Short mmCIF file of C-alpha atoms in Angstrom, two decimals:
data_model
loop_
_atom_site.label_atom_id
_atom_site.label_comp_id
_atom_site.label_asym_id
_atom_site.label_seq_id
_atom_site.Cartn_x
_atom_site.Cartn_y
_atom_site.Cartn_z
CA UNK A 1 0.00 0.00 0.00
CA UNK A 2 1.21 3.46 -0.96
CA UNK A 3 -0.28 6.73 0.26
CA UNK A 4 0.98 10.25 -0.24
CA UNK A 5 -0.42 13.31 1.47
CA UNK A 6 0.64 16.94 1.73
CA UNK A 7 -0.18 19.11 4.71
CA UNK A 8 0.94 22.27 6.49
CA UNK A 9 2.37 22.45 9.97
CA UNK A 10 1.18 25.26 12.21
CA UNK A 11 3.37 28.35 12.06
CA UNK A 12 5.92 28.38 14.86
CA UNK A 13 8.47 30.78 16.37
CA UNK A 14 12.20 30.42 15.78
CA UNK A 15 13.55 27.46 17.72
CA UNK A 16 12.97 23.74 18.08
CA UNK A 17 9.44 22.34 18.52
CA UNK A 18 8.07 18.87 19.27
CA UNK A 19 5.64 17.99 16.44
CA UNK A 20 5.09 14.22 16.79
CA UNK A 21 1.47 14.77 17.83
CA UNK A 22 0.68 17.11 14.94
CA UNK A 23 2.13 14.64 12.43
CA UNK A 24 0.12 11.71 13.79
CA UNK A 25 -3.09 13.81 13.77
CA UNK A 26 -2.54 14.55 10.08
CA UNK A 27 -2.05 10.86 9.26
CA UNK A 28 -4.93 8.72 10.61
CA UNK A 29 -4.03 6.28 7.80
CA UNK A 30 -1.07 5.08 9.90
CA UNK A 31 -3.47 2.83 11.82
CA UNK A 32 -4.06 0.75 8.65
CA UNK A 33 -0.39 -0.30 8.36
CA UNK A 34 0.85 -3.38 10.17
CA UNK A 35 4.46 -3.13 8.97
CA UNK A 36 5.90 -0.27 6.95
CA UNK A 37 7.65 3.08 6.88
CA UNK A 38 6.59 6.71 7.04
CA UNK A 39 8.66 9.22 5.09
CA UNK A 40 8.39 12.95 5.75
CA UNK A 41 9.86 15.64 3.50
CA UNK A 42 9.80 19.25 4.67
CA UNK A 43 9.64 21.26 1.43
CA UNK A 44 11.83 24.11 2.69
CA UNK A 45 15.48 25.12 2.88
CA UNK A 46 15.52 27.14 6.11
CA UNK A 47 13.84 24.72 8.52
CA UNK A 48 14.58 21.11 9.47
CA UNK A 49 13.25 17.83 10.84
CA UNK A 50 15.15 15.80 13.39
CA UNK A 51 14.50 13.18 16.07
CA UNK A 52 15.45 13.90 19.67
CA UNK A 53 14.27 13.86 23.29
CA UNK A 54 10.52 14.27 23.72
CA UNK A 55 10.52 15.05 27.45
CA UNK A 56 12.43 17.99 28.91
CA UNK A 57 11.84 21.22 26.90
CA UNK A 58 15.28 22.56 27.92
CA UNK A 59 16.80 20.11 25.41
CA UNK A 60 15.06 22.08 22.63
CA UNK A 61 16.25 25.38 24.12
CA UNK A 62 19.83 24.09 24.26
CA UNK A 63 19.59 23.01 20.62
CA UNK A 64 18.67 26.58 19.68
CA UNK A 65 21.57 27.97 21.74
CA UNK A 66 24.08 25.50 20.31
CA UNK A 67 23.15 26.09 16.68
CA UNK A 68 23.12 29.87 17.12
CA UNK A 69 26.65 29.65 18.53
CA UNK A 70 28.09 27.28 15.91
CA UNK A 71 26.20 28.55 12.86
CA UNK A 72 26.57 32.28 13.54
CA UNK A 73 24.64 35.15 11.99
CA UNK A 74 26.67 37.81 10.17
CA UNK A 75 29.74 35.62 9.61
CA UNK A 76 32.26 37.79 7.73
CA UNK A 77 32.43 35.30 4.82
CA UNK A 78 28.69 35.15 4.05
CA UNK A 79 27.87 36.40 0.56
CA UNK A 80 24.15 35.50 0.66
CA UNK A 81 22.86 38.20 3.03
CA UNK A 82 20.04 40.04 1.23
CA UNK A 83 17.23 38.04 2.90
CA UNK A 84 18.28 39.06 6.43
CA UNK A 85 20.90 37.97 8.92
CA UNK A 86 18.85 34.93 9.97
CA UNK A 87 18.62 33.53 6.42
CA UNK A 88 22.04 32.07 5.58
CA UNK A 89 22.46 30.42 9.01
CA UNK A 90 18.96 28.95 8.51
CA UNK A 91 20.06 27.31 5.24
CA UNK A 92 23.12 25.77 6.91
CA UNK A 93 21.15 24.53 9.95
CA UNK A 94 18.60 22.98 7.57
CA UNK A 95 21.30 20.90 5.89
CA UNK A 96 23.05 19.95 9.14
CA UNK A 97 19.84 18.44 10.49
CA UNK A 98 18.11 17.53 7.23
CA UNK A 99 14.58 17.96 5.88
CA UNK A 100 13.70 14.30 5.53
CA UNK A 101 12.93 11.57 8.07
CA UNK A 102 11.94 7.90 7.96
CA UNK A 103 10.13 6.29 10.88
CA UNK A 104 9.12 2.61 11.06
CA UNK A 105 5.39 1.85 11.38
CA UNK A 106 4.57 -1.20 13.50
CA UNK A 107 1.03 -2.44 14.18
CA UNK A 108 -0.52 0.89 13.23
CA UNK A 109 1.81 3.17 15.18
CA UNK A 110 5.07 5.05 14.75
CA UNK A 111 7.75 2.83 16.27
CA UNK A 112 9.95 5.45 17.93
CA UNK A 113 11.98 4.87 21.07
CA UNK A 114 10.39 5.77 24.42
CA UNK A 115 12.23 9.09 24.60
CA UNK A 116 12.15 9.99 20.90
CA UNK A 117 10.01 12.66 19.30
CA UNK A 118 10.05 14.55 16.00
CA UNK A 119 11.39 18.11 16.17
CA UNK A 120 10.69 20.89 13.72
CA UNK A 121 13.70 23.19 13.64
CA UNK A 122 12.33 26.60 12.66
CA UNK A 123 15.45 28.51 11.75
CA UNK A 124 13.92 31.76 10.40
CA UNK A 125 12.67 34.55 12.63
CA UNK A 126 9.33 34.38 10.81
CA UNK A 127 9.17 31.17 8.80
CA UNK A 128 5.39 30.85 8.55
CA UNK A 129 3.51 27.59 8.04
CA UNK A 130 5.80 24.83 6.72
CA UNK A 131 4.68 22.25 4.14
CA UNK A 132 5.28 18.51 4.51
CA UNK A 133 4.96 15.68 1.96
CA UNK A 134 4.18 12.45 3.85
CA UNK A 135 4.62 9.10 2.09
CA UNK A 136 3.33 5.95 3.77
CA UNK A 137 4.38 2.59 2.39
CA UNK A 138 3.62 -0.75 3.99
CA UNK A 139 1.17 -3.58 4.34
CA UNK B 1 8.28 -8.38 0.92
CA UNK B 2 8.31 -6.56 4.25
CA UNK B 3 10.18 -7.66 7.35
CA UNK B 4 10.68 -5.83 10.62
CA UNK B 5 12.97 -6.93 13.38
CA UNK B 6 14.22 -5.37 16.61
CA UNK B 7 17.58 -6.19 18.14
CA UNK B 8 20.16 -4.83 20.55
CA UNK B 9 23.67 -3.81 19.66
CA UNK B 10 26.45 -4.83 22.01
CA UNK B 11 27.25 -2.19 24.62
CA UNK B 12 30.17 -0.02 23.55
CA UNK B 13 32.40 2.66 25.04
CA UNK B 14 32.05 6.34 24.17
CA UNK B 15 33.30 7.00 20.64
CA UNK B 16 32.66 5.78 17.10
CA UNK B 17 32.45 2.06 16.30
CA UNK B 18 32.19 0.09 13.06
CA UNK B 19 29.06 -2.08 13.31
CA UNK B 20 28.41 -3.23 9.72
CA UNK B 21 29.26 -6.81 10.64
CA UNK B 22 27.00 -6.89 13.68
CA UNK B 23 24.08 -5.54 11.65
CA UNK B 24 24.49 -8.12 8.90
CA UNK B 25 24.75 -10.94 11.48
CA UNK B 26 21.42 -9.85 12.94
CA UNK B 27 19.75 -9.83 9.52
CA UNK B 28 20.29 -13.14 7.69
CA UNK B 29 17.03 -12.30 5.84
CA UNK B 30 18.99 -9.83 3.68
CA UNK B 31 20.09 -12.75 1.50
CA UNK B 32 16.47 -13.28 0.36
CA UNK B 33 16.22 -9.81 -1.22
CA UNK B 34 17.30 -9.28 -4.81
CA UNK B 35 16.48 -5.55 -4.94
CA UNK B 36 15.37 -3.47 -1.99
CA UNK B 37 16.27 -1.23 0.92
CA UNK B 38 17.25 -1.74 4.55
CA UNK B 39 16.15 0.92 7.02
CA UNK B 40 17.70 1.15 10.48
CA UNK B 41 16.33 3.27 13.32
CA UNK B 42 18.35 3.62 16.50
CA UNK B 43 15.72 4.17 19.22
CA UNK B 44 17.81 6.59 21.27
CA UNK B 45 18.55 10.31 21.53
CA UNK B 46 22.16 10.26 22.71
CA UNK B 47 23.75 7.96 20.13
CA UNK B 48 23.83 8.02 16.32
CA UNK B 49 24.22 6.04 13.10
CA UNK B 50 26.33 7.30 10.21
CA UNK B 51 28.21 5.92 7.21
CA UNK B 52 31.94 6.53 6.90
CA UNK B 53 35.32 4.94 6.22
CA UNK B 54 35.56 1.27 7.18
CA UNK B 55 39.35 0.93 7.05
CA UNK B 56 41.65 3.11 9.18
CA UNK B 57 40.46 3.26 12.84
CA UNK B 58 42.04 6.71 13.27
CA UNK B 59 39.13 8.12 11.26
CA UNK B 60 36.80 7.06 14.08
CA UNK B 61 39.17 8.53 16.70
CA UNK B 62 39.27 11.84 14.79
CA UNK B 63 35.45 11.87 14.65
CA UNK B 64 35.37 11.64 18.44
CA UNK B 65 37.95 14.44 18.78
CA UNK B 66 36.14 16.69 16.31
CA UNK B 67 32.71 16.31 17.88
CA UNK B 68 34.09 16.81 21.40
CA UNK B 69 35.66 20.06 20.23
CA UNK B 70 32.67 21.43 18.32
CA UNK B 71 29.88 20.13 20.59
CA UNK B 72 31.50 20.98 23.92
CA UNK B 73 30.56 19.73 27.36
CA UNK B 74 29.63 22.33 29.96
CA UNK B 75 28.79 25.08 27.46
CA UNK B 76 27.71 28.10 29.52
CA UNK B 77 24.32 28.25 27.79
CA UNK B 78 23.22 24.64 28.49
CA UNK B 79 20.10 24.45 30.65
CA UNK B 80 19.69 20.67 30.43
CA UNK B 81 22.54 19.51 32.68
CA UNK B 82 21.04 17.25 35.37
CA UNK B 83 21.92 13.98 33.57
CA UNK B 84 25.66 14.75 33.54
CA UNK B 85 28.01 16.85 31.45
CA UNK B 86 28.10 14.26 28.65
CA UNK B 87 24.30 14.25 28.19
CA UNK B 88 23.39 17.48 26.38
CA UNK B 89 26.33 17.22 23.93
CA UNK B 90 25.21 13.63 23.27
CA UNK B 91 21.73 14.84 22.25
CA UNK B 92 23.21 17.41 19.86
CA UNK B 93 25.67 14.93 18.30
CA UNK B 94 22.78 12.49 17.83
CA UNK B 95 20.85 15.02 15.75
CA UNK B 96 23.90 16.19 13.77
CA UNK B 97 24.56 12.64 12.60
CA UNK B 98 21.05 11.19 12.79
CA UNK B 99 19.57 7.97 14.15
CA UNK B 100 18.25 6.59 10.89
CA UNK B 101 19.97 5.10 7.82
CA UNK B 102 18.86 3.59 4.51
CA UNK B 103 21.13 1.21 2.62
CA UNK B 104 20.31 -0.37 -0.77
CA UNK B 105 20.12 -4.17 -0.90
CA UNK B 106 21.35 -5.70 -4.17
CA UNK B 107 21.40 -9.45 -4.89
CA UNK B 108 21.18 -10.33 -1.21
CA UNK B 109 23.84 -7.95 0.10
CA UNK B 110 24.15 -4.40 1.42
CA UNK B 111 25.28 -2.30 -1.53
CA UNK B 112 27.69 0.06 0.19
CA UNK B 113 30.76 1.58 -1.46
CA UNK B 114 34.09 -0.23 -1.08
CA UNK B 115 35.24 2.05 1.73
CA UNK B 116 31.90 2.55 3.44
CA UNK B 117 30.84 1.05 6.75
CA UNK B 118 28.13 1.79 9.33
CA UNK B 119 29.29 3.62 12.46
CA UNK B 120 27.56 3.65 15.81
CA UNK B 121 28.31 6.96 17.50
CA UNK B 122 28.11 6.27 21.22
CA UNK B 123 27.95 9.72 22.72
CA UNK B 124 27.33 8.88 26.40
CA UNK B 125 30.09 7.82 28.79
CA UNK B 126 28.02 4.73 29.65
CA UNK B 127 25.27 4.32 27.04
CA UNK B 128 24.65 0.60 27.47
CA UNK B 129 23.18 -1.69 24.80
CA UNK B 130 21.41 0.30 22.08
CA UNK B 131 18.18 -0.88 20.40
CA UNK B 132 17.66 -0.90 16.63
CA UNK B 133 14.47 -1.35 14.58
CA UNK B 134 15.42 -2.82 11.20
CA UNK B 135 12.92 -2.71 8.33
CA UNK B 136 13.65 -4.65 5.15
CA UNK B 137 11.55 -3.97 2.08
CA UNK B 138 12.22 -5.43 -1.37
CA UNK B 139 11.64 -8.32 -3.71
CA UNK C 1 7.71 -1.66 -8.77
CA UNK C 2 11.37 -1.75 -7.81
CA UNK C 3 14.26 -0.45 -9.91
CA UNK C 4 17.90 -0.08 -9.01
CA UNK C 5 20.48 1.68 -11.11
CA UNK C 6 24.08 2.76 -10.59
CA UNK C 7 25.62 5.73 -12.35
CA UNK C 8 28.49 8.18 -12.05
CA UNK C 9 28.16 11.89 -11.49
CA UNK C 10 30.41 14.16 -13.51
CA UNK C 11 33.66 15.04 -11.74
CA UNK C 12 33.38 18.37 -9.92
CA UNK C 13 35.67 20.80 -8.11
CA UNK C 14 35.73 21.12 -4.33
CA UNK C 15 32.59 22.87 -3.11
CA UNK C 16 28.81 22.49 -3.32
CA UNK C 17 27.09 21.81 -6.66
CA UNK C 18 23.46 21.65 -7.74
CA UNK C 19 22.90 18.22 -9.32
CA UNK C 20 19.10 17.83 -9.46
CA UNK C 21 19.16 18.00 -13.27
CA UNK C 22 21.90 15.41 -13.64
CA UNK C 23 20.04 13.00 -11.36
CA UNK C 24 16.78 13.33 -13.27
CA UNK C 25 18.59 12.85 -16.62
CA UNK C 26 19.99 9.56 -15.31
CA UNK C 27 16.56 8.35 -14.20
CA UNK C 28 14.00 8.59 -17.04
CA UNK C 29 12.18 5.75 -15.22
CA UNK C 30 10.86 8.30 -12.71
CA UNK C 31 8.13 9.20 -15.20
CA UNK C 32 6.61 5.70 -14.78
CA UNK C 33 5.92 6.18 -11.06
CA UNK C 34 2.67 7.76 -9.91
CA UNK C 35 3.41 7.54 -6.17
CA UNK C 36 6.70 6.43 -4.66
CA UNK C 37 10.13 7.28 -3.35
CA UNK C 38 13.59 7.74 -4.85
CA UNK C 39 16.54 6.77 -2.69
CA UNK C 40 20.06 7.91 -3.55
CA UNK C 41 23.22 6.54 -1.94
CA UNK C 42 26.54 8.19 -2.71
CA UNK C 43 29.10 5.36 -2.36
CA UNK C 44 31.83 7.55 -0.88
CA UNK C 45 33.08 8.80 2.48
CA UNK C 46 34.49 12.20 1.51
CA UNK C 47 31.55 13.73 -0.36
CA UNK C 48 27.90 14.26 0.57
CA UNK C 49 24.34 14.74 -0.65
CA UNK C 50 22.03 17.35 0.85
CA UNK C 51 18.94 19.34 -0.10
CA UNK C 52 19.09 23.13 -0.11
CA UNK C 53 18.30 26.29 -2.08
CA UNK C 54 18.34 25.83 -5.84
CA UNK C 55 18.43 29.50 -6.81
CA UNK C 56 21.22 31.83 -5.64
CA UNK C 57 24.69 30.25 -6.14
CA UNK C 58 26.09 32.29 -3.23
CA UNK C 59 24.27 29.90 -0.88
CA UNK C 60 26.55 27.12 -2.16
CA UNK C 61 29.62 29.35 -1.75
CA UNK C 62 28.63 30.17 1.83
CA UNK C 63 28.18 26.45 2.57
CA UNK C 64 31.78 25.88 1.48
CA UNK C 65 33.02 28.79 3.63
CA UNK C 66 31.05 27.67 6.68
CA UNK C 67 32.19 24.06 6.55
CA UNK C 68 35.83 25.06 5.96
CA UNK C 69 35.63 27.24 9.07
CA UNK C 70 33.90 24.73 11.36
CA UNK C 71 35.53 21.54 10.08
CA UNK C 72 39.09 22.85 9.83
CA UNK C 73 42.03 21.33 7.99
CA UNK C 74 45.11 20.50 10.04
CA UNK C 75 43.32 20.40 13.40
CA UNK C 76 45.98 19.55 16.02
CA UNK C 77 44.07 16.44 17.15
CA UNK C 78 43.75 14.75 13.74
CA UNK C 79 45.54 11.40 13.60
CA UNK C 80 44.34 10.43 10.10
CA UNK C 81 46.46 12.78 7.96
CA UNK C 82 48.39 10.68 5.44
CA UNK C 83 45.91 11.23 2.60
CA UNK C 84 46.34 15.02 2.66
CA UNK C 85 45.03 17.89 4.76
CA UNK C 86 41.69 17.93 2.90
CA UNK C 87 40.95 14.26 3.67
CA UNK C 88 39.94 14.07 7.35
CA UNK C 89 37.73 17.21 7.15
CA UNK C 90 36.11 15.64 4.07
CA UNK C 91 35.16 12.53 6.08
CA UNK C 92 33.62 14.66 8.83
CA UNK C 93 31.69 16.89 6.38
CA UNK C 94 30.40 13.74 4.67
CA UNK C 95 28.87 12.48 7.92
CA UNK C 96 27.49 15.88 8.96
CA UNK C 97 25.52 16.13 5.72
CA UNK C 98 25.07 12.44 4.91
CA UNK C 99 25.46 10.35 1.78
CA UNK C 100 21.86 9.22 1.46
CA UNK C 101 18.65 11.05 0.44
CA UNK C 102 15.00 10.13 -0.04
CA UNK C 103 12.77 12.22 -2.27
CA UNK C 104 9.04 11.58 -2.86
CA UNK C 105 7.95 10.84 -6.43
CA UNK C 106 4.51 12.19 -7.35
CA UNK C 107 2.89 11.76 -10.76
CA UNK C 108 6.20 10.99 -12.46
CA UNK C 109 8.27 13.77 -10.94
CA UNK C 110 10.45 14.47 -7.90
CA UNK C 111 8.21 16.26 -5.42
CA UNK C 112 10.67 18.77 -3.99
CA UNK C 113 9.69 22.22 -2.71
CA UNK C 114 9.87 25.16 -5.12
CA UNK C 115 13.24 26.31 -3.78
CA UNK C 116 14.76 22.88 -3.11
CA UNK C 117 17.50 21.22 -5.12
CA UNK C 118 19.93 18.37 -4.54
CA UNK C 119 23.51 19.41 -3.72
CA UNK C 120 26.61 17.31 -4.17
CA UNK C 121 29.13 18.34 -1.51
CA UNK C 122 32.53 17.59 -3.02
CA UNK C 123 34.84 17.79 -0.03
CA UNK C 124 38.13 16.61 -1.58
CA UNK C 125 40.37 18.86 -3.64
CA UNK C 126 40.27 16.26 -6.42
CA UNK C 127 37.45 13.82 -5.73
CA UNK C 128 36.89 12.58 -9.28
CA UNK C 129 33.62 11.12 -10.58
CA UNK C 130 31.35 10.02 -7.72
CA UNK C 131 29.17 6.87 -7.88
CA UNK C 132 25.49 6.81 -6.96
CA UNK C 133 23.14 3.85 -6.32
CA UNK C 134 19.58 4.97 -7.11
CA UNK C 135 16.65 2.88 -5.90
CA UNK C 136 13.15 3.68 -7.14
CA UNK C 137 10.18 2.10 -5.39
CA UNK C 138 6.55 2.95 -6.11
CA UNK C 139 3.54 2.23 -8.25
#
């Protein structure tokens, strides 16, 4: 069985956000799959998807602090600066973390570890609603 | 054909470890697939899976040195510090490298490049045995 | 439907290069897939594949500048140095960005966002032609 579906995530502020719940709400079809895989593609170049701890929100705050420190704004060698000082670092963060995820589906549910959740990395100051292409494949 | 299987990797010390052999040993079913894909999900948030050089072990040592330098312990801006100084850097390293890999299966074998192997990045001082969900899909 | 195909990318200079067009030219079979996924594996450990902005070439230049700054050559702790000063940083960049991508296929075409393209990160000074294993799965 193949199923493809496009949807928008709610607009979020700059930083890292737990979105596992919003993804599952958009994909009730997951419950029809006994064994398979979910693929998510974020159709943007200044935001990212990653898997990390779903519990303590300070992990997400520390992600934002780390990436701001190690992917600085206004680096002297940036040439691509006409979309604002948050833009070029957002492109780099997006590629560090990636825009694509695969999660196993087992007996109708995402088979993540106990402490794992899906993060949206919103790397622009005002990124707006982000689009996702979800592809479900399984049996 | 779909097959899903969960197994534990042997416990390893902090650092980067070549685990291609251990993965193949856990998946004798690979030999039944003529054309397909293997997906691996590490169900943790402080370890990682990546593909890199399978020959000289100093590459893995240099990975550990690089990531310790550029994802420091005890950064002044970390808020999430109650699980030890190795914990927050471990979360960040896990997302830099990812916890999920796809490898093509061709005529019953993993179709990696000559110099490619699968690394487990163990980013905790004492991470213990790590769990993997393997999904094989092919024909 | 499953299809697997290996091909070589044209040799490119060190830096980041937009290769979406070259990939599509090598895969006319994409037009037979209504709903599916394309997987690409670069069979190397000193180059990478990532998705980022397909428009302004200065984004690719800034990627090269950023990664040269934050994955330095000749770091004092590198042990793996006998293949040249560009080699160990190339391995690290390859794992930061990854060698594997999945892109949804929708009605015969890659379903990337408007501003997304596939980048080859060539991290060696003279990397030569790079090999790709493409796996198409869909219906």
